[in-house]
Amino acid sequence: MPVQVVGLTYFTNNEVSEQLGITRQTLWRWREKGKIPAGVRYRTRQVLFTADEVDAIRNYANKLEPIEFGGNVQLGLFGKARREEGA
């Protein structure tokens, strides 16, 4: 249930993670890396987010990025190992 503070509605980190289908640890990691808004800490020590911040987190959580081939070191390593085995 959202928290009301001075007439503003805030959502807890638990509510945000459940709503977006991500773990609290993922939410925390994204916050630590500066990928999403940090939110505010309430007197109960809960991390709270405004509706606008939740929208920003949702946009980040649903962001699509193109896959780039050719720069993948793992594929190069596995390919090299297979070539050496066959030689």
XYZ file of C-alpha atoms in Angstrom:
87
model
C 0.000 0.000 0.000
C 1.518 3.357 -1.012
C 2.724 5.707 1.731
C 1.323 9.229 2.065
C 3.832 11.842 3.252
C 2.851 15.512 3.375
C 0.139 14.926 0.797
C 2.413 13.117 -1.671
C 2.148 9.443 -2.582
C 5.263 7.282 -2.418
C 5.788 3.629 -3.264
C 8.068 1.308 -1.278
C 10.902 -0.620 -2.871
C 8.887 -3.809 -2.231
C 5.894 -2.417 -4.135
C 8.056 -1.270 -7.031
C 9.936 -4.562 -7.342
C 6.697 -6.584 -7.199
C 4.939 -4.303 -9.689
C 7.799 -4.538 -12.189
C 8.587 -8.221 -11.648
C 12.171 -7.662 -10.506
C 13.895 -8.582 -7.278
C 14.649 -6.059 -4.558
C 18.324 -6.880 -5.066
C 18.088 -5.871 -8.733
C 16.359 -2.640 -7.741
C 19.094 -1.960 -5.173
C 21.866 -2.731 -7.699
C 20.359 -0.400 -10.309
C 20.112 2.339 -7.667
C 23.726 1.846 -6.588
C 24.930 2.069 -10.192
C 22.889 5.228 -10.813
C 20.789 3.576 -13.528
C 17.499 4.586 -11.859
C 16.404 7.290 -9.391
C 17.710 6.720 -5.871
C 14.399 7.553 -4.190
C 14.263 8.848 -0.634
C 14.638 7.194 2.744
C 11.641 7.483 5.046
C 11.784 7.570 8.858
C 10.987 3.841 8.885
C 14.224 3.372 6.885
C 12.152 2.295 3.876
C 13.249 3.461 0.446
C 10.376 5.309 -1.211
C 9.780 6.371 -4.821
C 7.385 8.899 -6.347
C 5.086 7.881 -9.206
C 7.405 9.682 -11.661
C 10.395 7.752 -10.305
C 8.475 4.479 -10.635
C 7.780 5.363 -14.280
C 11.504 6.013 -14.840
C 12.342 2.658 -13.227
C 9.723 0.927 -15.396
C 11.241 2.500 -18.517
C 14.699 1.294 -17.521
C 13.425 -2.203 -16.643
C 11.759 -2.518 -20.055
C 14.603 -1.000 -22.062
C 15.655 -2.971 -25.110
C 19.250 -2.891 -26.287
C 20.603 -4.236 -29.560
C 22.854 -7.266 -29.423
C 26.265 -6.578 -30.883
C 28.153 -9.459 -32.396
C 31.826 -9.398 -33.201
C 32.917 -7.852 -29.934
C 31.956 -10.850 -27.819
C 35.140 -12.197 -26.254
C 33.479 -15.410 -25.057
C 32.531 -16.472 -28.559
C 36.080 -15.835 -29.686
C 37.513 -17.892 -26.849
C 35.217 -20.834 -27.449
C 35.847 -20.717 -31.175
C 39.610 -20.676 -30.587
C 39.412 -23.655 -28.206
C 37.424 -25.658 -30.747
C 39.897 -24.830 -33.529
C 42.800 -25.959 -31.345
C 41.058 -29.236 -30.439
C 40.490 -30.042 -34.112
C 44.057 -29.228 -35.125
